[in-house]
Short mmCIF file of N, CA and C in Angstrom, two decimals:
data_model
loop_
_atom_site.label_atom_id
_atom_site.label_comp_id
_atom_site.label_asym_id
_atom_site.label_seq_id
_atom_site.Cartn_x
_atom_site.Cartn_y
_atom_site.Cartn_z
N UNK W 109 0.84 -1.19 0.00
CA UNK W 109 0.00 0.00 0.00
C UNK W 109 0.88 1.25 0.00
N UNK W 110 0.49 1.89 -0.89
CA UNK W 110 1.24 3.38 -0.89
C UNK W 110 0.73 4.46 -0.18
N UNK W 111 1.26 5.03 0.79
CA UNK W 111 0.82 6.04 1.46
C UNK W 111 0.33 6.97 0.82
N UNK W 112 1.32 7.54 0.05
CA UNK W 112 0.55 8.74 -0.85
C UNK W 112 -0.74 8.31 -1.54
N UNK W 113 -1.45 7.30 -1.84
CA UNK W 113 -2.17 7.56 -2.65
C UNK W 113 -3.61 7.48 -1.52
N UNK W 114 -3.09 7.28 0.05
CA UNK W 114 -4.14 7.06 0.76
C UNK W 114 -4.05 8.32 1.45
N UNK W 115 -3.13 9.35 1.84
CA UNK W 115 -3.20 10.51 2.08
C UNK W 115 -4.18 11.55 1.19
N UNK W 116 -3.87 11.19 -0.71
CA UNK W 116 -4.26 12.18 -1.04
C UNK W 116 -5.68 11.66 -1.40
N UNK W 117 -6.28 10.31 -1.66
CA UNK W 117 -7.96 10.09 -0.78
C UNK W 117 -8.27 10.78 0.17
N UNK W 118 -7.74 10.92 1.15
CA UNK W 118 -8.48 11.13 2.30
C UNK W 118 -8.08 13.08 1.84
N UNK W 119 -7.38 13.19 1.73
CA UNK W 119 -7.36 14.74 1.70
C UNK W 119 -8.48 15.26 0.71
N UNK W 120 -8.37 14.77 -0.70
CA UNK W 120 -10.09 15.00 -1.26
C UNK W 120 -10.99 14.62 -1.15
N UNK W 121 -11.42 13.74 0.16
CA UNK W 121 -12.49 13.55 0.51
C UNK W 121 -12.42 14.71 1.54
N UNK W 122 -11.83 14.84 2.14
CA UNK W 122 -11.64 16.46 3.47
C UNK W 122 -12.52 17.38 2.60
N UNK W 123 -11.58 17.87 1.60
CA UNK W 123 -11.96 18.61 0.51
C UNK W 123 -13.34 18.96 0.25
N UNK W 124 -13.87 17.55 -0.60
CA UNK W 124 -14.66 17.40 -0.75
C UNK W 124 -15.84 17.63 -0.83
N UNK W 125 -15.80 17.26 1.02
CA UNK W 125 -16.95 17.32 2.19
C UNK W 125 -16.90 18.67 2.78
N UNK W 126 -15.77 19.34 2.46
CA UNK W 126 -15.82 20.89 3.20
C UNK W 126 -16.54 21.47 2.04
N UNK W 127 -15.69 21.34 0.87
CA UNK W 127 -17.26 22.53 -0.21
C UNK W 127 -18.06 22.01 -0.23
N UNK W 128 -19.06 21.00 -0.36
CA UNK W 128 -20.29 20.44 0.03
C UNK W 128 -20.77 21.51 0.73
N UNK W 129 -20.41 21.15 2.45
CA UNK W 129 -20.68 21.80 3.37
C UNK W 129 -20.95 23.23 3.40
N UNK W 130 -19.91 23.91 2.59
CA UNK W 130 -19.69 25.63 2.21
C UNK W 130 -20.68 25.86 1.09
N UNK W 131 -20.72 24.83 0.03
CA UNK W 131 -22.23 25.03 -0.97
C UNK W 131 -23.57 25.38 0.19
N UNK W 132 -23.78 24.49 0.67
CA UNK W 132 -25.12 24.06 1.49
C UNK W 132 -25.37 25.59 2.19
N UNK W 133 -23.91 25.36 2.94
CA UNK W 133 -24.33 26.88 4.01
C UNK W 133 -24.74 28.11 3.12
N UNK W 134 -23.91 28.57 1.39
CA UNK W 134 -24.66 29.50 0.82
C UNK W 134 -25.95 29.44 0.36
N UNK W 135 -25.80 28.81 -0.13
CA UNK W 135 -27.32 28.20 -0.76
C UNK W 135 -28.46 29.11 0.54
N UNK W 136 -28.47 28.42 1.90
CA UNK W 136 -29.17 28.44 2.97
C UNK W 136 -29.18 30.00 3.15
N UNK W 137 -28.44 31.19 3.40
CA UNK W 137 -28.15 32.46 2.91
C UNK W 137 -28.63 33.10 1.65
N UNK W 138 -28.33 32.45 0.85
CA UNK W 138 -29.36 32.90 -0.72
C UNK W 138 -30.75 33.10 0.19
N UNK W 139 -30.96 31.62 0.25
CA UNK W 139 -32.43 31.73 0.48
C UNK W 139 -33.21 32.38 1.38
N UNK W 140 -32.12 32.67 2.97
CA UNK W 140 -32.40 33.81 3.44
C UNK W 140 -32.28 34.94 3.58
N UNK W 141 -32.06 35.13 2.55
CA UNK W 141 -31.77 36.51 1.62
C UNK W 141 -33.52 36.92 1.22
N UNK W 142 -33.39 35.45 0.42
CA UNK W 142 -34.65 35.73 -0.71
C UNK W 142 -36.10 35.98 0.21
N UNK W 143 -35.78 34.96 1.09
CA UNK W 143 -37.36 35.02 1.83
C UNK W 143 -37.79 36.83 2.75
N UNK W 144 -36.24 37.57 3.02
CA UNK W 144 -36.48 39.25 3.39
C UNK W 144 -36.66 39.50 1.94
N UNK W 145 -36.30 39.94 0.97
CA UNK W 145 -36.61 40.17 0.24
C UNK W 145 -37.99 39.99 -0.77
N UNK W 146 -38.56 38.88 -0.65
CA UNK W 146 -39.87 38.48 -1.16
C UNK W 146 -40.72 37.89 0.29
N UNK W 147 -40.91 38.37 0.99
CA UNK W 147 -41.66 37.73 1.88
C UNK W 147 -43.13 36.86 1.53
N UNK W 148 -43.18 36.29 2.56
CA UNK W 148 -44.44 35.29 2.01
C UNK W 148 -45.69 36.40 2.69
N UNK W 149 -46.74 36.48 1.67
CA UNK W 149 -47.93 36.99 2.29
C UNK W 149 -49.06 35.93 1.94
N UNK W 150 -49.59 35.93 3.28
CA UNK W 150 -50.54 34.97 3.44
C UNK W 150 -51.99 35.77 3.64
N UNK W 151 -52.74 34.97 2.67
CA UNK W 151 -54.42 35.96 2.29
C UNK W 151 -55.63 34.99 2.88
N UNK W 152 -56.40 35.51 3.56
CA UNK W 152 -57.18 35.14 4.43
C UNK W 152 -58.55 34.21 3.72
N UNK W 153 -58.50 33.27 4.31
CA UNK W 153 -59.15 32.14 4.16
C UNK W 153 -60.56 32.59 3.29
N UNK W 154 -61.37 31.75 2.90
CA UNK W 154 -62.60 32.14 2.45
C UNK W 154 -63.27 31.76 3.50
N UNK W 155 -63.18 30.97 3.98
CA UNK W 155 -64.07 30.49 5.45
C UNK W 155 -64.28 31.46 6.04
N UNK W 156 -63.60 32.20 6.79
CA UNK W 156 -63.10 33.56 7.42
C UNK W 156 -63.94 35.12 6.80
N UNK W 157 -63.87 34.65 5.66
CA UNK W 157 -64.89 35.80 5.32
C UNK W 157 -66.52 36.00 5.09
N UNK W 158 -67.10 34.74 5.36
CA UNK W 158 -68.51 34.28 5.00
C UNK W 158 -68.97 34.68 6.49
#
């Protein structure tokens, strides 16, 4: 078994799994971005008005 080739596995899986992680977290920011920006408005039932 060659070390190097099990160091540099495991180092791009590190990798990997850290931008994953750094995608996800922007993504999650976009979107709470988007939701101040477009807020949800919610319109009152028809039940509610009869």
């Amino acid at each position: 078994m060659d070390n190097a080739k099990w160091t540099f596995g495991l180092t791009m899986m590190i990798v990997g799994m850290g931008g994953t992680f750094l995608t996800l977290w922007i993504l999650g920011l976009v979107m709470d971005l988007l939701k101040k920006v477009f807020p949800l408005v919610v319109k009152a039932s028809t039940a509610e008005n009869k």
